[in-house]
Tab-separated table of N, CA and C in Angstrom:
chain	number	residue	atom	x	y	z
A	16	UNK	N	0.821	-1.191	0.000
A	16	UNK	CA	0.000	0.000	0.000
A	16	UNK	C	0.872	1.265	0.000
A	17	UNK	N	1.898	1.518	0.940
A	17	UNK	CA	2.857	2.902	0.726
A	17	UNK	C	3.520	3.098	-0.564
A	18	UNK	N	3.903	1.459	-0.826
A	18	UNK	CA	4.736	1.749	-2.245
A	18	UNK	C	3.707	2.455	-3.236
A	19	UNK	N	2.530	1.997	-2.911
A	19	UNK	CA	1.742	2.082	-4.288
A	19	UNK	C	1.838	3.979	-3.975
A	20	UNK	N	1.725	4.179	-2.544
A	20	UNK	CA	1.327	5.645	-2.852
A	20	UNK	C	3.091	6.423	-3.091
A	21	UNK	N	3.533	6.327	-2.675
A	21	UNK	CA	5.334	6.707	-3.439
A	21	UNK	C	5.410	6.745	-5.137
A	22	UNK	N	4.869	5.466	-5.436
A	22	UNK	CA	4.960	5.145	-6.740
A	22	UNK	C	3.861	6.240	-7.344
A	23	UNK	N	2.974	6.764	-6.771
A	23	UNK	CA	1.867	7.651	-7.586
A	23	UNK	C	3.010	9.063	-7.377
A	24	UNK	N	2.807	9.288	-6.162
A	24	UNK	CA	3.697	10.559	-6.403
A	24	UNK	C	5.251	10.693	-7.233
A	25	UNK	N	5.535	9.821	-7.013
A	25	UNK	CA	6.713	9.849	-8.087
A	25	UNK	C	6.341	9.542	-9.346
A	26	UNK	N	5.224	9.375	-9.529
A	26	UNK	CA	4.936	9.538	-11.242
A	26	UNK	C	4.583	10.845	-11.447
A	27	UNK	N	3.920	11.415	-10.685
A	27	UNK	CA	3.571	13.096	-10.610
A	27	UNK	C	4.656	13.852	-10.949
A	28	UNK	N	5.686	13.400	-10.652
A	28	UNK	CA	7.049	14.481	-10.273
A	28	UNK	C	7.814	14.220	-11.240
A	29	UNK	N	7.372	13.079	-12.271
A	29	UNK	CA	8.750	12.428	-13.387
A	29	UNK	C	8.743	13.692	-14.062
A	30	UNK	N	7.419	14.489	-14.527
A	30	UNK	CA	8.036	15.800	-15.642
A	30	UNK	C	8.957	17.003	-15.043
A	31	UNK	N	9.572	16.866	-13.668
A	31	UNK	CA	10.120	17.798	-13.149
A	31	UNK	C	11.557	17.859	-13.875
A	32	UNK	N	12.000	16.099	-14.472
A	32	UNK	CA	13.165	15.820	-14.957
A	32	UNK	C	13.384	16.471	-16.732
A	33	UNK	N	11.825	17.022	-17.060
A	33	UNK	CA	12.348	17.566	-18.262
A	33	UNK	C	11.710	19.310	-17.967
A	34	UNK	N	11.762	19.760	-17.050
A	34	UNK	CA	11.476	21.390	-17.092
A	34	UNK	C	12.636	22.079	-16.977
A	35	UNK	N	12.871	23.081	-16.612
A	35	UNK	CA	14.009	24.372	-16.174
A	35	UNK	C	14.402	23.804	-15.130
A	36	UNK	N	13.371	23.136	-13.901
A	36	UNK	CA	14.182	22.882	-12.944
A	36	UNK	C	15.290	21.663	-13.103
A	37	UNK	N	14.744	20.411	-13.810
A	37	UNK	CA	15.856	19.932	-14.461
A	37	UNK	C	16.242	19.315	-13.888
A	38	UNK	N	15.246	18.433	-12.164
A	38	UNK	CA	15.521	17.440	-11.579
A	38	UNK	C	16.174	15.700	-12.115
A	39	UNK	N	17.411	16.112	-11.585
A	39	UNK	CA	18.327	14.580	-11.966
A	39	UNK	C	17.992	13.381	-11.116
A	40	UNK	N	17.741	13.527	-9.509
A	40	UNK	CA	17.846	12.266	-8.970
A	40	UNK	C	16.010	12.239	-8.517
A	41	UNK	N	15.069	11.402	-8.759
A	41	UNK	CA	14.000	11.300	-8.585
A	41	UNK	C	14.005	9.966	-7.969
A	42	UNK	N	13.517	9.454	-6.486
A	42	UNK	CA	13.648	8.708	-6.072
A	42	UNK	C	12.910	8.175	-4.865
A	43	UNK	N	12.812	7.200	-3.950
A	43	UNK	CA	12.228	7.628	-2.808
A	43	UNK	C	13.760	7.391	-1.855
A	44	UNK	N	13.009	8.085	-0.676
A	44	UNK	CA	13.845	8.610	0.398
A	44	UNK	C	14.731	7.578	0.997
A	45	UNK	N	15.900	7.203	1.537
A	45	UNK	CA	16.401	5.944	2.090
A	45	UNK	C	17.615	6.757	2.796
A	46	UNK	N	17.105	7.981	3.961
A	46	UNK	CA	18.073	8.109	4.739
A	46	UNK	C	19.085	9.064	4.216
A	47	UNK	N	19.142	9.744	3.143
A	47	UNK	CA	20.140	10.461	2.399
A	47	UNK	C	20.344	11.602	3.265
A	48	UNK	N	19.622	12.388	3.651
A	48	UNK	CA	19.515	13.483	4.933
A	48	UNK	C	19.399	13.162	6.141
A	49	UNK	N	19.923	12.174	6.481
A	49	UNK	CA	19.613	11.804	7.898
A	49	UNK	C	21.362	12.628	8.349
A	50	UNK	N	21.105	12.876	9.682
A	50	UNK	CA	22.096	13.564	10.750
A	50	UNK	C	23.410	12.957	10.561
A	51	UNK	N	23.490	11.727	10.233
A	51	UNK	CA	25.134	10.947	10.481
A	51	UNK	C	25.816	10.517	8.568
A	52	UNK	N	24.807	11.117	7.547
A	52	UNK	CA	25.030	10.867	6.041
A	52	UNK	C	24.777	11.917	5.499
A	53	UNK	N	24.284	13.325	6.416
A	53	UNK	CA	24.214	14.425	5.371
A	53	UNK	C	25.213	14.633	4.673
A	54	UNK	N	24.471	15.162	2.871
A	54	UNK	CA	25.774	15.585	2.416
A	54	UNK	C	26.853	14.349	1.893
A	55	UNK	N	26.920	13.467	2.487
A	55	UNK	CA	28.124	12.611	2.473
A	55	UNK	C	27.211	11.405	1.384
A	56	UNK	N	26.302	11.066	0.276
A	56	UNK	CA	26.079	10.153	-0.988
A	56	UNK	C	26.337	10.848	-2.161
A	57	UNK	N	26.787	10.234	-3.145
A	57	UNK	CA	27.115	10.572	-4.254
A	57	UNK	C	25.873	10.519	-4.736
A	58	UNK	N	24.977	12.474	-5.121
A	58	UNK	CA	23.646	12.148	-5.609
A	58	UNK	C	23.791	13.179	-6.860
A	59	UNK	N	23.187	12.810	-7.947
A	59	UNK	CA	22.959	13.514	-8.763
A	59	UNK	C	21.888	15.211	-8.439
A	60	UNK	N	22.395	16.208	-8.533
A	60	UNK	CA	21.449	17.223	-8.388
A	60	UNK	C	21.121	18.311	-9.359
A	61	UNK	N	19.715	18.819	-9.248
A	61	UNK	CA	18.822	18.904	-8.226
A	61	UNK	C	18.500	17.701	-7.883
A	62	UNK	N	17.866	17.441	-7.010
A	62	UNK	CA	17.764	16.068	-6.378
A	62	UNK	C	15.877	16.190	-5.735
A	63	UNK	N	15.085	14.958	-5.839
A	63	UNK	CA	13.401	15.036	-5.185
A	63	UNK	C	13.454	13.468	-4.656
A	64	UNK	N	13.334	13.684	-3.506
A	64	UNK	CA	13.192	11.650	-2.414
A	64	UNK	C	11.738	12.196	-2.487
A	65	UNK	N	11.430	10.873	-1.954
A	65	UNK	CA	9.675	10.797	-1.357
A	65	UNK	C	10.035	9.365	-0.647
A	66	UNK	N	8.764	9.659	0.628
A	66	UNK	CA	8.908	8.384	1.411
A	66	UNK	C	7.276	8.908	2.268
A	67	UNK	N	6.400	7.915	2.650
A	67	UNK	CA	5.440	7.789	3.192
A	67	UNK	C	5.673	7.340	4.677
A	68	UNK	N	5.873	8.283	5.567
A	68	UNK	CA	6.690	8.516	7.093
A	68	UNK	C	5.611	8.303	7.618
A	69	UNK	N	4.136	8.164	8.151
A	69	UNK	CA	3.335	8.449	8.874
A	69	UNK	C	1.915	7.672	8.458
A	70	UNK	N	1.399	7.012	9.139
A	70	UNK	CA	-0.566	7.267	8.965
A	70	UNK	C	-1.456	6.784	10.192
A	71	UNK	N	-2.154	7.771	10.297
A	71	UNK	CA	-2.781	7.922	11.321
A	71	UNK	C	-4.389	7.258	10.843
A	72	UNK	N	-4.982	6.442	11.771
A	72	UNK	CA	-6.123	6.025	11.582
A	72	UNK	C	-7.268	6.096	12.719
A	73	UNK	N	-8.701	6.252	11.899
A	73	UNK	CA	-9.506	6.236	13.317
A	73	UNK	C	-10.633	5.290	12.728
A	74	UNK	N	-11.328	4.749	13.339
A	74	UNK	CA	-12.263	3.294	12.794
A	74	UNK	C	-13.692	4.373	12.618
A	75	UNK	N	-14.463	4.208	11.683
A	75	UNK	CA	-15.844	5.068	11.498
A	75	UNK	C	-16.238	3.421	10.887
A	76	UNK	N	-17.488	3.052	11.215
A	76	UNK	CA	-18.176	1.950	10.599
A	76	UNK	C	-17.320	0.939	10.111
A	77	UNK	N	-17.824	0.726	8.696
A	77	UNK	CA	-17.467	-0.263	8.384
A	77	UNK	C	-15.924	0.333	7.379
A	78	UNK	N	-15.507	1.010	7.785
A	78	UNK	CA	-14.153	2.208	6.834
A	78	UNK	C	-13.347	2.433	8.201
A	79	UNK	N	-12.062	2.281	7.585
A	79	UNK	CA	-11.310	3.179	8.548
A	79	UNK	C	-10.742	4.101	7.963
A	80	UNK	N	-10.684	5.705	8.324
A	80	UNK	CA	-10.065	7.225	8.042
A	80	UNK	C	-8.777	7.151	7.984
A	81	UNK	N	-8.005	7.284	6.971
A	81	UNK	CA	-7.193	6.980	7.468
A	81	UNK	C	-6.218	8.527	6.444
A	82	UNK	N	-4.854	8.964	7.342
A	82	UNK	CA	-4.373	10.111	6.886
A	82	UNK	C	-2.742	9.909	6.876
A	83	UNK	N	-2.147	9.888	5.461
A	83	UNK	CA	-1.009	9.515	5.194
A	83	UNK	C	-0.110	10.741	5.382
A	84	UNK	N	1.118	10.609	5.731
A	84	UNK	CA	2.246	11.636	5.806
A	84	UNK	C	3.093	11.333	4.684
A	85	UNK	N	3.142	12.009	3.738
A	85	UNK	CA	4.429	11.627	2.516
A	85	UNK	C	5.122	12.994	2.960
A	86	UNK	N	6.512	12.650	2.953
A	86	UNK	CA	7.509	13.009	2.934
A	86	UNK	C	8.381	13.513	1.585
A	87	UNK	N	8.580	14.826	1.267
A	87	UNK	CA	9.393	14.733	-0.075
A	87	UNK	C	10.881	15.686	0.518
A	88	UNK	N	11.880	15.309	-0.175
A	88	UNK	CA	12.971	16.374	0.352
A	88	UNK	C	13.329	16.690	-1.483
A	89	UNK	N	13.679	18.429	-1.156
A	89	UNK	CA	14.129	18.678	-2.355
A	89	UNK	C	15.126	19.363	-2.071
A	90	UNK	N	16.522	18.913	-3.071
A	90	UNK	CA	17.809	19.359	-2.462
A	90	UNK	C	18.250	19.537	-4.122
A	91	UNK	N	19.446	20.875	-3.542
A	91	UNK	CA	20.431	21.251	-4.489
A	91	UNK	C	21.319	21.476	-4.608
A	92	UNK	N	23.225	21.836	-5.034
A	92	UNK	CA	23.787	21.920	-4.800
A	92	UNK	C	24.380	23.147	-5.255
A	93	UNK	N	25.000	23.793	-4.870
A	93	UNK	CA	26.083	25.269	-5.765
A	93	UNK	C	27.509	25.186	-5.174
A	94	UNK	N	28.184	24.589	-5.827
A	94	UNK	CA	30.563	25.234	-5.535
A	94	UNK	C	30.168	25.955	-4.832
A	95	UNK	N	29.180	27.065	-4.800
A	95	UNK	CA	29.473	28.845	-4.912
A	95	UNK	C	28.918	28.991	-3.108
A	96	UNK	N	28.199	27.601	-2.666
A	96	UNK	CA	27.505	27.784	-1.528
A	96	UNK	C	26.924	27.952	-1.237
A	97	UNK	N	26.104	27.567	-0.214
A	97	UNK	CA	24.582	26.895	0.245
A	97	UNK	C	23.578	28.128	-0.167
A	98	UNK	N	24.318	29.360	-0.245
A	98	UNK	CA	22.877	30.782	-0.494
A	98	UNK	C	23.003	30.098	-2.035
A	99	UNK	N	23.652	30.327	-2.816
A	99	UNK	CA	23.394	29.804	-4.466
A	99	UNK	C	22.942	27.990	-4.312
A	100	UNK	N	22.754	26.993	-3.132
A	100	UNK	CA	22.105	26.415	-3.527
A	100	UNK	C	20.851	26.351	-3.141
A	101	UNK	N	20.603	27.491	-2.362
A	101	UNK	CA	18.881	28.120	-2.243
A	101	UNK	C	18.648	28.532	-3.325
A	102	UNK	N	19.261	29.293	-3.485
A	102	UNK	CA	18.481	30.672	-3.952
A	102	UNK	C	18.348	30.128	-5.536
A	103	UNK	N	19.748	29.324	-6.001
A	103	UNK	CA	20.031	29.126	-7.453
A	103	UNK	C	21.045	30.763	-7.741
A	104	UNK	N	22.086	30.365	-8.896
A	104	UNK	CA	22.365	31.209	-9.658
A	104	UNK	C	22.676	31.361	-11.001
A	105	UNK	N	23.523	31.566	-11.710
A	105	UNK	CA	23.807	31.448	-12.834
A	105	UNK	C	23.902	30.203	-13.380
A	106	UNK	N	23.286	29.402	-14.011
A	106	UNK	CA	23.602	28.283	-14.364
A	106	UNK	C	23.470	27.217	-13.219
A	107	UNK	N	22.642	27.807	-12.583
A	107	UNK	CA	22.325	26.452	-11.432
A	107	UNK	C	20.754	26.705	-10.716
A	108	UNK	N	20.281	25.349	-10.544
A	108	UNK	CA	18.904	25.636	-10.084
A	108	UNK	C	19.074	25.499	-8.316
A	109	UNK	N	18.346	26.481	-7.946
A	109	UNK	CA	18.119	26.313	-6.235
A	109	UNK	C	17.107	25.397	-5.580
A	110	UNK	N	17.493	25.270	-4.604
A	110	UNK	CA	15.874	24.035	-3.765
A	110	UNK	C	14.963	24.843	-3.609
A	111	UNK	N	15.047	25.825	-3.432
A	111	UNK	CA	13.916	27.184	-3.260
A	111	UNK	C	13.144	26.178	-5.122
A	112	UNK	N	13.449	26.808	-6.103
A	112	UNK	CA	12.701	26.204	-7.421
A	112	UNK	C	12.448	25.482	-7.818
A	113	UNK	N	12.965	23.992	-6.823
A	113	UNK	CA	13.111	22.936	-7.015
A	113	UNK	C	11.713	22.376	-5.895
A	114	UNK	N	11.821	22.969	-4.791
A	114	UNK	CA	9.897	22.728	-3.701
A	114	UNK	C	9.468	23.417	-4.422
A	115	UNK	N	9.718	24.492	-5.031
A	115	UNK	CA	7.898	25.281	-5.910
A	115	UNK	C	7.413	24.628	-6.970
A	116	UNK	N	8.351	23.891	-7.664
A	116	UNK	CA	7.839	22.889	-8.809
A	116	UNK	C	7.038	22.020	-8.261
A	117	UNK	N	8.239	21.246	-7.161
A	117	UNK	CA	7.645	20.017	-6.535
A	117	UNK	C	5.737	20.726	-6.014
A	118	UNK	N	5.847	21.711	-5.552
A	118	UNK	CA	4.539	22.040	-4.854
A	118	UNK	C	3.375	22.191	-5.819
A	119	UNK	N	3.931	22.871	-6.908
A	119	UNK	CA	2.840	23.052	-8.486
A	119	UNK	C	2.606	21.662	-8.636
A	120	UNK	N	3.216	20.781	-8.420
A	120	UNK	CA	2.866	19.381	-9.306
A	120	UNK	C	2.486	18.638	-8.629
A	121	UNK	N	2.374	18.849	-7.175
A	121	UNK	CA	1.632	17.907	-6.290
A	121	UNK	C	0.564	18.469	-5.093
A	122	UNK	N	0.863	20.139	-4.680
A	122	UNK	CA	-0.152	20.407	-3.760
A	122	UNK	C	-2.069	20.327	-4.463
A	123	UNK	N	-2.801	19.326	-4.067
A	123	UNK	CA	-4.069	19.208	-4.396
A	123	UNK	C	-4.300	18.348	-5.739
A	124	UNK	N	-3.355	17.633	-5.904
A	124	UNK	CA	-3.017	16.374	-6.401
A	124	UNK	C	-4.006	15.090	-5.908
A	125	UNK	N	-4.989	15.166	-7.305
A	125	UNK	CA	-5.986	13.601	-7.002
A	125	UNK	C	-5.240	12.366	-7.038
A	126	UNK	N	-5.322	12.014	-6.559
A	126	UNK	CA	-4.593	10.261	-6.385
A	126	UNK	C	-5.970	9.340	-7.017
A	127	UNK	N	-6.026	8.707	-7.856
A	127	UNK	CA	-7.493	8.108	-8.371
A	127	UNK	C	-7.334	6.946	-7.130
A	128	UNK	N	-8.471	6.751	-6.740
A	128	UNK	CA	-9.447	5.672	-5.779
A	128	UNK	C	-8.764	6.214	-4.352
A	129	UNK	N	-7.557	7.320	-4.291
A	129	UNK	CA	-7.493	7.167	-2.535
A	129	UNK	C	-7.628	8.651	-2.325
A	130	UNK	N	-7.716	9.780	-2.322
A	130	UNK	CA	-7.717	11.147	-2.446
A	130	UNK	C	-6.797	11.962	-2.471
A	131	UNK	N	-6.898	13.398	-2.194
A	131	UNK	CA	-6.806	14.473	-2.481
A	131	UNK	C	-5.079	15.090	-1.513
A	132	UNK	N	-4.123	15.088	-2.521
A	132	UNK	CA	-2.773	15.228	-1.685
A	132	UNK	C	-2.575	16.749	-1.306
A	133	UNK	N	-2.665	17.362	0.108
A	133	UNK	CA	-2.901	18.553	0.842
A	133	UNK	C	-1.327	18.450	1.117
A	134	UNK	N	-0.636	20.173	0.983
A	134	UNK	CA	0.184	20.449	1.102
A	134	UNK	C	-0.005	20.725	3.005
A	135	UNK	N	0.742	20.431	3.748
A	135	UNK	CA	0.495	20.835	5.288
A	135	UNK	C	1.840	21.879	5.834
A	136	UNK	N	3.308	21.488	5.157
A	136	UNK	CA	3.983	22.632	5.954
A	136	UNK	C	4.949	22.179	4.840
A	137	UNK	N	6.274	23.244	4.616
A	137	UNK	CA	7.625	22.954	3.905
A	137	UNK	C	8.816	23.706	4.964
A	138	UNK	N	9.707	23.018	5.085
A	138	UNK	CA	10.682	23.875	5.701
A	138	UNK	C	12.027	23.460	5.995
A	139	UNK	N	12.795	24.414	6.165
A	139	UNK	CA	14.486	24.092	5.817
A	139	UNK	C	15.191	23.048	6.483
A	140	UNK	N	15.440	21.934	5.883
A	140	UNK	CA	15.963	21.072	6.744
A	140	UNK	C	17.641	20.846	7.010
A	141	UNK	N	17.946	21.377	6.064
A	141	UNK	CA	19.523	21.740	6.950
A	141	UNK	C	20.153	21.613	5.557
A	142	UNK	N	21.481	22.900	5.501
A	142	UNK	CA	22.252	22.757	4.929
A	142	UNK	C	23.455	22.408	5.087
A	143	UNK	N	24.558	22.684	4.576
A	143	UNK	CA	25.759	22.446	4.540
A	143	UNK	C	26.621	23.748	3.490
A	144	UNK	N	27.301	24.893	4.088
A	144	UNK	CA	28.553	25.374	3.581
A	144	UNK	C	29.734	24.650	2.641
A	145	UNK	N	30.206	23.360	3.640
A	145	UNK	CA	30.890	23.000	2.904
A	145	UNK	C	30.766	22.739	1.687
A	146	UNK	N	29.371	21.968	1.343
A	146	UNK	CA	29.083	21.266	0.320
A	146	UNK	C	28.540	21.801	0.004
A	147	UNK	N	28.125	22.840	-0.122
A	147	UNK	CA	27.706	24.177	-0.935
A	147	UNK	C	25.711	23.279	-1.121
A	148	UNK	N	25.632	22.440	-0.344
A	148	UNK	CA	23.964	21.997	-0.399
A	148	UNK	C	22.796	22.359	0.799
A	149	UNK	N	21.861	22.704	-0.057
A	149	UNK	CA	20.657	22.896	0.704
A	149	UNK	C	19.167	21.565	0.488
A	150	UNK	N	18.939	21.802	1.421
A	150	UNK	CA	17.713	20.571	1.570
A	150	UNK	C	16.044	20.917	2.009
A	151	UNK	N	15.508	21.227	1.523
A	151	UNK	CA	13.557	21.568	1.874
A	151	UNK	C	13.142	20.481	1.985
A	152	UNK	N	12.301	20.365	3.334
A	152	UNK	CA	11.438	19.374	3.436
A	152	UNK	C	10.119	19.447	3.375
A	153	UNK	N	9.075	18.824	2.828
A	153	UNK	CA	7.699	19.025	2.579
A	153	UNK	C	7.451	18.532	3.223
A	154	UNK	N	5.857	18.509	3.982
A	154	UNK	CA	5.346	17.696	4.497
A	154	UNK	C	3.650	17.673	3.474
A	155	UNK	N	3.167	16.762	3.193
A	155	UNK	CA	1.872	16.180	2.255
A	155	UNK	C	1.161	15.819	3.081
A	156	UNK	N	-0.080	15.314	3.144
A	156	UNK	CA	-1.312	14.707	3.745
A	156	UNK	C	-1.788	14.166	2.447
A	157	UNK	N	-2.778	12.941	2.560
A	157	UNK	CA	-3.412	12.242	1.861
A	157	UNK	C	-4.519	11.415	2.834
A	158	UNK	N	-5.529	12.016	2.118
A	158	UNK	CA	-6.730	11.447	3.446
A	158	UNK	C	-7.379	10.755	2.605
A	159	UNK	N	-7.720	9.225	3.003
A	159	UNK	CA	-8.666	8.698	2.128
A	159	UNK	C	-9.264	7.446	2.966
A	160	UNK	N	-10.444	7.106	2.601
A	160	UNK	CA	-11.224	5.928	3.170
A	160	UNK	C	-10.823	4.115	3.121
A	161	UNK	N	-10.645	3.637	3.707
A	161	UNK	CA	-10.160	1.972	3.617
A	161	UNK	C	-11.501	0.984	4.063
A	162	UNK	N	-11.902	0.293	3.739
A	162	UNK	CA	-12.575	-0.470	3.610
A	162	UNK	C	-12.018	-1.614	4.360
A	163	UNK	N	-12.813	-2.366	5.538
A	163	UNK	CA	-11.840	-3.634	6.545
A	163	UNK	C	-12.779	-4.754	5.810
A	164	UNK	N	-13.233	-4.453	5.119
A	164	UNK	CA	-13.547	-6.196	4.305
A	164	UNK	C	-12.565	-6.257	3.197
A	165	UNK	N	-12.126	-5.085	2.713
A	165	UNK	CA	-11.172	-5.065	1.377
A	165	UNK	C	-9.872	-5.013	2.242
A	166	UNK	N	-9.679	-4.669	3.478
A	166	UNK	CA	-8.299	-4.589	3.973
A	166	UNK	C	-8.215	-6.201	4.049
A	167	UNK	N	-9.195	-6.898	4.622
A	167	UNK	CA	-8.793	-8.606	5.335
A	167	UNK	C	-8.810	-9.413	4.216
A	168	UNK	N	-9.366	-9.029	2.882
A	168	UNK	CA	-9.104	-10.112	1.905
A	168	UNK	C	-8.084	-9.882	1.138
């Protein structure tokens, strides 16, 4: 079930790899920004993970409510340093243009049979000077209905 929803949003996001922004690594998430590997994988950039971190459920009848957390990080790099890999400069795209794409192409995003993908917060998840990289993290919602006769068979 998560893969399937990763796999939708990352089909959403494949035309990001032929716009201006010009996303190279499209993928889901496996730890690349975590505290003890920032910075430190050989990733192609601009760079978009996705990973389904969260779901919260509450039982109504014969359905359970249920509300997914997808996770996207959008990262970029600049020589020139972490403000040029916000901001972008000459010949380079920033994570700043790289979440506004990501956000055009997925905030209020129908998912067919599970619903409606709600943008809930984005925010800076840490850069790096050295490595001249910056990293935005999204946070998504996806609320949709489950069925416990279709969950048990």
């Amino acid at each position: 079930m998560y893969a399937d929803f990763e796999d939708a949003i990352l089909a959403a996001l494949e035309p990001l790899k032929g716009t201006t922004v010009g996303v190279k690594t499209l993928e889901t998430y496996g730890g690349e920004f975590s505290a003890d590997s920032f910075g430190q994988f050989p990733i192609n950039y601009p760079a978009v993970f996705v990973c389904v971190s969260a779901m919260n459920s509450e039982p109504a009848n014969t359905e359970d409510r249920r509300e997914l957390t997808l996770d996207v990080y959008a990262a970029a790099t600049d020589l020139r340093g972490e403000k040029s890999a916000r901001r972008g400069a000459l010949g380079s795209v920033g994570a700043y243009a790289v979440i506004e794409a990501v956000r055009s192409a997925l905030n209020r995003l129908i998912i067919p049979g599970a619903g409606r993908v709600q943008l809930r917060r984005e925010y800076l998840m840490g850069y790096s000077k050295a490595a001249g990289l910056c990293v935005i993290q999204a946070e998504y919602s996806l609320k949709y209905n489950q069925s416990i006769a279709a969950e048990r068979s």
